[in-house]
Amino acid sequence: MVQYSATRLDASFAALSDATRRGVLEQLGRADASITDLAQKFHMTLTGMKKHVGVLEQAGLVTTRKVGRVRTCKLGLRRLEDEAEWIERYRQLWAARFDELDKVVEELKRKEKSMDAGRASEAKRTTVERRSDRELVVTRSFDAPARIVFEAWTKPELFKQWWVPKSMGMFLRSCEMDVRVGGGYRLVFGHDGSNPAEFFGRYLEVTPHSRLVWTNDEGGEGGPVTTVTFEEKGGKTLLVMRELYPSKEALDAGAGAADAMSEQFEQLDELLATLQGAA
């Protein structure tokens, strides 16, 4: 371990801590000068300059020589090697500490990014909740404006691209939608034309880009009334779908259909991304 003279270091750093003394060293680096000349250059009294030169001389940074009545100053023989080594030692020490701090900061940023991704994933997750004996609520956030999400629910050419879960191996054979209050819809789907299934009903409320309400009449009196709301915040849309059944028994019989909503909404997500990319 390098040993340094505390007295020498203290003297050197004390001498260099004053701006006037640093200026004197710069001046002497260009040419020797008398104390009188230095006092005049720095607009000081002769006594004040003598004190500054004395501090520098004590630290070995300046030497003086008196010839007659004139005391001439010049740079000392010391080159501040010890001081430079001391500074470099602590520079390396702090550099190592800051390198470690960089690693900690990067790790925190990585964890924060991972948490943000997790929160984003959680926010987009489809949730299905049974709020009461008669009501089922499905919630999902989409990375698209409410206008585009609403159009995907109300334009047949868009609706048929996402509504039927692909894992079921079926497709929407027919999609008729008259999206207005009192208008009707009819969806025909299946594996082939031999045994089609139908969903149909009528629209009770239509508020562009914010609310849809329709009946599900294929189940007769046991069919629910579906309400879908679209709430936009910061370019994203929170979609809440509520299905209100006439009885607990009707909900028990129809709740299984909600299991497919997660896949349907994933398909809607993909469609929305395509629509926005083409915009």
Short mmCIF file of C-alpha atoms in Angstrom, two decimals:
data_model
loop_
_atom_site.label_atom_id
_atom_site.label_comp_id
_atom_site.label_asym_id
_atom_site.label_seq_id
_atom_site.Cartn_x
_atom_site.Cartn_y
_atom_site.Cartn_z
CA MET A 1 0.00 0.00 0.00
CA VAL A 2 1.36 3.42 -0.95
CA GLN A 3 2.20 5.57 2.06
CA TYR A 4 1.79 9.31 1.87
CA SER A 5 3.10 12.03 4.16
CA ALA A 6 0.02 13.54 5.76
CA THR A 7 1.90 16.74 6.50
CA ARG A 8 3.03 17.12 2.90
CA LEU A 9 -0.41 16.37 1.49
CA ASP A 10 -2.06 18.78 3.91
CA ALA A 11 0.40 21.52 2.96
CA SER A 12 -0.02 20.92 -0.76
CA PHE A 13 -3.82 20.82 -0.77
CA ALA A 14 -4.02 23.80 1.58
CA ALA A 15 -1.77 25.76 -0.76
CA LEU A 16 -3.84 24.76 -3.80
CA SER A 17 -7.19 25.47 -2.13
CA ASP A 18 -6.90 29.23 -2.75
CA ALA A 19 -7.64 30.70 -6.18
CA THR A 20 -5.00 33.42 -5.85
CA ARG A 21 -2.28 30.91 -5.05
CA ARG A 22 -3.32 28.75 -7.99
CA GLY A 23 -3.12 31.87 -10.15
CA VAL A 24 0.40 32.58 -8.85
CA LEU A 25 1.50 29.06 -9.86
CA GLU A 26 0.04 29.56 -13.35
CA GLN A 27 1.85 32.88 -13.65
CA LEU A 28 5.18 31.40 -12.53
CA GLY A 29 4.67 28.56 -14.99
CA ARG A 30 5.03 31.16 -17.72
CA ALA A 31 7.89 33.14 -16.22
CA ASP A 32 9.63 33.92 -12.95
CA ALA A 33 8.32 37.03 -11.20
CA SER A 34 9.10 39.19 -8.21
CA ILE A 35 6.71 39.43 -5.29
CA THR A 36 6.16 43.08 -6.22
CA ASP A 37 5.16 42.13 -9.77
CA LEU A 38 2.82 39.41 -8.48
CA ALA A 39 1.19 41.79 -6.01
CA GLN A 40 0.54 44.28 -8.78
CA LYS A 41 -0.83 41.63 -11.15
CA PHE A 42 -3.28 40.30 -8.59
CA HIS A 43 -4.14 43.76 -7.24
CA MET A 44 -2.93 42.93 -3.74
CA THR A 45 -0.80 44.55 -1.12
CA LEU A 46 2.80 43.47 -0.92
CA THR A 47 2.16 42.01 2.54
CA GLY A 48 -0.78 39.95 1.30
CA MET A 49 1.21 38.52 -1.59
CA LYS A 50 4.12 37.68 0.71
CA LYS A 51 1.73 35.56 2.81
CA HIS A 52 0.49 33.67 -0.26
CA VAL A 53 4.02 33.07 -1.50
CA GLY A 54 4.99 31.89 1.98
CA VAL A 55 2.27 29.23 1.95
CA LEU A 56 3.36 28.04 -1.49
CA GLU A 57 7.00 28.01 -0.44
CA GLN A 58 6.23 26.00 2.69
CA ALA A 59 4.48 23.39 0.51
CA GLY A 60 7.53 23.23 -1.75
CA LEU A 61 5.60 24.52 -4.73
CA VAL A 62 7.53 27.80 -5.01
CA THR A 63 11.08 28.86 -4.25
CA THR A 64 12.27 32.42 -3.73
CA ARG A 65 15.61 34.10 -4.06
CA LYS A 66 16.49 37.58 -2.88
CA VAL A 67 18.97 39.56 -4.93
CA GLY A 68 19.52 42.98 -3.45
CA ARG A 69 16.14 44.36 -2.54
CA VAL A 70 14.20 42.20 -5.00
CA ARG A 71 12.80 38.76 -4.05
CA THR A 72 12.18 36.68 -7.14
CA CYS A 73 9.79 33.72 -7.19
CA LYS A 74 9.89 30.64 -9.41
CA LEU A 75 8.23 27.23 -9.42
CA GLY A 76 9.62 24.73 -6.96
CA LEU A 77 11.14 21.41 -7.87
CA ARG A 78 8.19 19.37 -6.57
CA ARG A 79 6.00 17.90 -9.30
CA LEU A 80 3.17 16.81 -7.01
CA GLU A 81 3.68 13.11 -7.75
CA ASP A 82 2.43 12.07 -4.31
CA GLU A 83 -0.61 14.30 -4.59
CA ALA A 84 -1.37 12.99 -8.08
CA GLU A 85 -1.06 9.38 -6.84
CA TRP A 86 -3.35 10.12 -3.88
CA ILE A 87 -5.96 11.67 -6.16
CA GLU A 88 -5.70 8.77 -8.64
CA ARG A 89 -6.11 6.24 -5.84
CA TYR A 90 -9.34 7.82 -4.70
CA ARG A 91 -10.49 8.35 -8.28
CA GLN A 92 -10.18 4.61 -8.85
CA LEU A 93 -11.94 3.91 -5.55
CA TRP A 94 -14.91 6.11 -6.44
CA ALA A 95 -14.92 4.86 -10.03
CA ALA A 96 -15.28 1.31 -8.70
CA ARG A 97 -18.05 2.39 -6.36
CA PHE A 98 -19.89 4.17 -9.18
CA ASP A 99 -19.49 1.09 -11.38
CA GLU A 100 -21.21 -0.92 -8.67
CA LEU A 101 -23.86 1.77 -8.37
CA ASP A 102 -24.41 1.53 -12.13
CA LYS A 103 -25.02 -2.20 -11.74
CA VAL A 104 -27.54 -1.59 -8.96
CA VAL A 105 -29.34 1.07 -11.00
CA GLU A 106 -29.47 -1.20 -14.07
CA GLU A 107 -30.86 -4.03 -11.96
CA LEU A 108 -33.52 -1.74 -10.49
CA LYS A 109 -34.41 -0.52 -13.99
CA ARG A 110 -34.65 -4.12 -15.20
CA LYS A 111 -36.92 -5.05 -12.30
CA GLU A 112 -39.05 -1.95 -12.84
CA LYS A 113 -39.36 -2.75 -16.54
CA SER A 114 -40.34 -6.31 -15.68
CA MET A 115 -42.92 -5.04 -13.19
CA ASP A 116 -44.30 -2.58 -15.77
CA ALA A 117 -44.61 -5.40 -18.28
CA GLY A 118 -46.32 -7.51 -15.64
CA ARG A 119 -48.72 -4.69 -14.79
CA ALA A 120 -49.44 -4.15 -18.49
CA SER A 121 -50.07 -7.85 -18.94
CA GLU A 122 -52.28 -7.90 -15.86
CA ALA A 123 -54.19 -4.86 -17.10
CA LYS A 124 -54.88 -6.62 -20.42
CA ARG A 125 -55.91 -9.90 -18.82
CA THR A 126 -59.52 -10.87 -19.33
CA THR A 127 -61.32 -11.13 -16.01
CA VAL A 128 -64.63 -12.90 -15.52
CA GLU A 129 -66.51 -12.19 -12.32
CA ARG A 130 -69.88 -13.37 -11.07
CA ARG A 131 -71.20 -10.25 -9.36
CA SER A 132 -74.48 -11.75 -8.19
CA ASP A 133 -76.74 -14.74 -8.76
CA ARG A 134 -77.90 -13.15 -12.01
CA GLU A 135 -75.00 -11.02 -13.28
CA LEU A 136 -71.73 -11.97 -14.98
CA VAL A 137 -69.11 -9.26 -15.69
CA VAL A 138 -66.22 -9.61 -18.15
CA THR A 139 -63.49 -6.92 -18.18
CA ARG A 140 -60.58 -6.31 -20.53
CA SER A 141 -58.31 -3.38 -21.48
CA PHE A 142 -57.37 -2.89 -25.14
CA ASP A 143 -54.48 -0.86 -26.58
CA ALA A 144 -56.70 1.05 -28.97
CA PRO A 145 -59.03 4.08 -28.96
CA ALA A 146 -62.68 3.49 -28.08
CA ARG A 147 -63.76 4.41 -31.61
CA ILE A 148 -61.81 1.53 -33.17
CA VAL A 149 -62.86 -0.98 -30.50
CA PHE A 150 -66.51 0.07 -30.93
CA GLU A 151 -66.25 -0.40 -34.70
CA ALA A 152 -64.88 -3.91 -34.19
CA TRP A 153 -68.10 -4.71 -32.30
CA THR A 154 -70.50 -3.06 -34.72
CA LYS A 155 -69.13 -3.58 -38.23
CA PRO A 156 -69.88 -7.09 -39.56
CA GLU A 157 -66.72 -7.25 -41.68
CA LEU A 158 -64.65 -6.66 -38.52
CA PHE A 159 -66.79 -8.55 -36.01
CA LYS A 160 -66.59 -11.82 -37.91
CA GLN A 161 -62.77 -11.71 -37.84
CA TRP A 162 -62.53 -12.14 -34.08
CA TRP A 163 -65.79 -13.33 -32.54
CA VAL A 164 -65.53 -17.12 -33.00
CA PRO A 165 -62.65 -18.72 -30.99
CA LYS A 166 -60.24 -20.33 -33.44
CA SER A 167 -59.62 -23.26 -31.10
CA MET A 168 -63.21 -24.38 -31.64
CA GLY A 169 -62.51 -25.06 -35.31
CA MET A 170 -65.66 -23.17 -36.38
CA PHE A 171 -66.23 -20.07 -38.41
CA LEU A 172 -68.88 -17.42 -38.73
CA ARG A 173 -70.95 -18.37 -41.77
CA SER A 174 -73.21 -15.34 -41.63
CA CYS A 175 -73.05 -12.04 -39.76
CA GLU A 176 -75.99 -9.65 -40.03
CA MET A 177 -75.90 -6.54 -37.81
CA ASP A 178 -78.29 -3.60 -37.94
CA VAL A 179 -76.67 -1.59 -35.17
CA ARG A 180 -79.36 0.91 -34.14
CA VAL A 181 -81.98 1.04 -31.42
CA GLY A 182 -84.61 -1.51 -32.43
CA GLY A 183 -82.31 -3.05 -35.05
CA GLY A 184 -81.48 -6.72 -34.97
CA TYR A 185 -78.50 -9.03 -35.37
CA ARG A 186 -78.15 -12.66 -36.41
CA LEU A 187 -74.95 -14.69 -36.21
CA VAL A 188 -74.77 -18.12 -37.83
CA PHE A 189 -71.69 -20.24 -37.14
CA GLY A 190 -70.55 -23.86 -37.14
CA HIS A 191 -68.05 -26.36 -38.49
CA ASP A 192 -70.02 -26.73 -41.71
CA GLY A 193 -73.46 -26.00 -43.08
CA SER A 194 -75.06 -29.22 -41.84
CA ASN A 195 -75.54 -28.24 -38.22
CA PRO A 196 -75.31 -24.47 -37.82
CA ALA A 197 -75.90 -22.61 -34.55
CA GLU A 198 -77.44 -19.18 -34.31
CA PHE A 199 -77.26 -16.20 -31.97
CA PHE A 200 -79.79 -13.45 -32.54
CA GLY A 201 -81.49 -10.58 -30.78
CA ARG A 202 -82.14 -6.85 -30.99
CA TYR A 203 -80.33 -3.70 -29.92
CA LEU A 204 -81.87 -1.78 -27.01
CA GLU A 205 -79.25 0.99 -26.73
CA VAL A 206 -76.61 2.23 -29.15
CA THR A 207 -74.35 5.10 -28.09
CA PRO A 208 -71.48 5.40 -30.57
CA HIS A 209 -68.06 4.60 -29.15
CA SER A 210 -69.28 4.25 -25.55
CA ARG A 211 -72.22 1.85 -24.99
CA LEU A 212 -74.13 -1.07 -26.53
CA VAL A 213 -77.07 -3.01 -25.07
CA TRP A 214 -78.71 -5.97 -26.77
CA THR A 215 -80.88 -8.98 -26.06
CA ASN A 216 -79.94 -12.62 -26.59
CA ASP A 217 -83.16 -14.16 -27.85
CA GLU A 218 -81.87 -17.55 -29.01
CA GLY A 219 -82.27 -18.79 -25.44
CA GLY A 220 -85.89 -17.76 -25.22
CA GLU A 221 -86.90 -16.22 -21.90
CA GLY A 222 -83.71 -17.50 -20.29
CA GLY A 223 -81.45 -15.34 -22.45
CA PRO A 224 -79.49 -12.50 -20.81
CA VAL A 225 -79.41 -8.81 -21.65
CA THR A 226 -75.83 -7.83 -22.59
CA THR A 227 -74.40 -4.38 -21.87
CA VAL A 228 -70.96 -3.42 -23.21
CA THR A 229 -69.31 -0.13 -22.24
CA PHE A 230 -66.19 1.39 -23.81
CA GLU A 231 -64.19 3.80 -21.62
CA GLU A 232 -61.16 5.44 -23.21
CA LYS A 233 -58.20 6.66 -21.15
CA GLY A 234 -54.86 7.69 -22.62
CA GLY A 235 -55.49 5.98 -25.95
CA LYS A 236 -56.50 2.70 -24.29
CA THR A 237 -60.03 1.37 -23.90
CA LEU A 238 -61.45 -0.36 -20.86
CA LEU A 239 -64.20 -2.68 -22.03
CA VAL A 240 -66.74 -3.99 -19.52
CA MET A 241 -69.34 -6.50 -20.64
CA ARG A 242 -72.24 -7.24 -18.27
CA GLU A 243 -74.67 -10.06 -18.86
CA LEU A 244 -77.81 -9.91 -16.73
CA TYR A 245 -79.77 -13.17 -16.66
CA PRO A 246 -83.41 -13.51 -15.62
CA SER A 247 -82.56 -16.05 -12.90
CA LYS A 248 -79.72 -17.84 -11.13
CA GLU A 249 -80.57 -21.04 -12.97
CA ALA A 250 -80.28 -19.25 -16.32
CA LEU A 251 -76.87 -17.88 -15.37
CA ASP A 252 -75.71 -21.30 -14.21
CA ALA A 253 -76.69 -22.73 -17.57
CA GLY A 254 -75.11 -19.99 -19.68
CA ALA A 255 -71.99 -19.05 -17.73
CA GLY A 256 -69.83 -21.56 -19.59
CA ALA A 257 -69.85 -19.37 -22.68
CA ALA A 258 -67.75 -16.80 -20.79
CA ASP A 259 -64.85 -19.23 -20.73
CA ALA A 260 -64.25 -18.53 -24.42
CA MET A 261 -64.10 -14.75 -23.94
CA SER A 262 -60.39 -14.75 -23.14
CA GLU A 263 -59.53 -16.30 -26.50
CA GLN A 264 -62.04 -14.09 -28.30
CA PHE A 265 -60.53 -10.95 -26.77
CA GLU A 266 -57.00 -12.11 -27.67
CA GLN A 267 -58.20 -12.36 -31.26
CA LEU A 268 -59.78 -8.91 -30.96
CA ASP A 269 -56.45 -7.58 -29.65
CA GLU A 270 -54.69 -8.90 -32.75
CA LEU A 271 -57.30 -7.36 -35.04
CA LEU A 272 -57.05 -3.97 -33.31
CA ALA A 273 -53.27 -3.98 -33.71
CA THR A 274 -53.71 -4.67 -37.43
CA LEU A 275 -56.31 -1.92 -37.81
CA GLN A 276 -54.12 0.64 -36.08
CA GLY A 277 -51.06 -0.39 -38.08
CA ALA A 278 -52.99 0.16 -41.30
CA ALA A 279 -54.33 3.54 -40.19
#
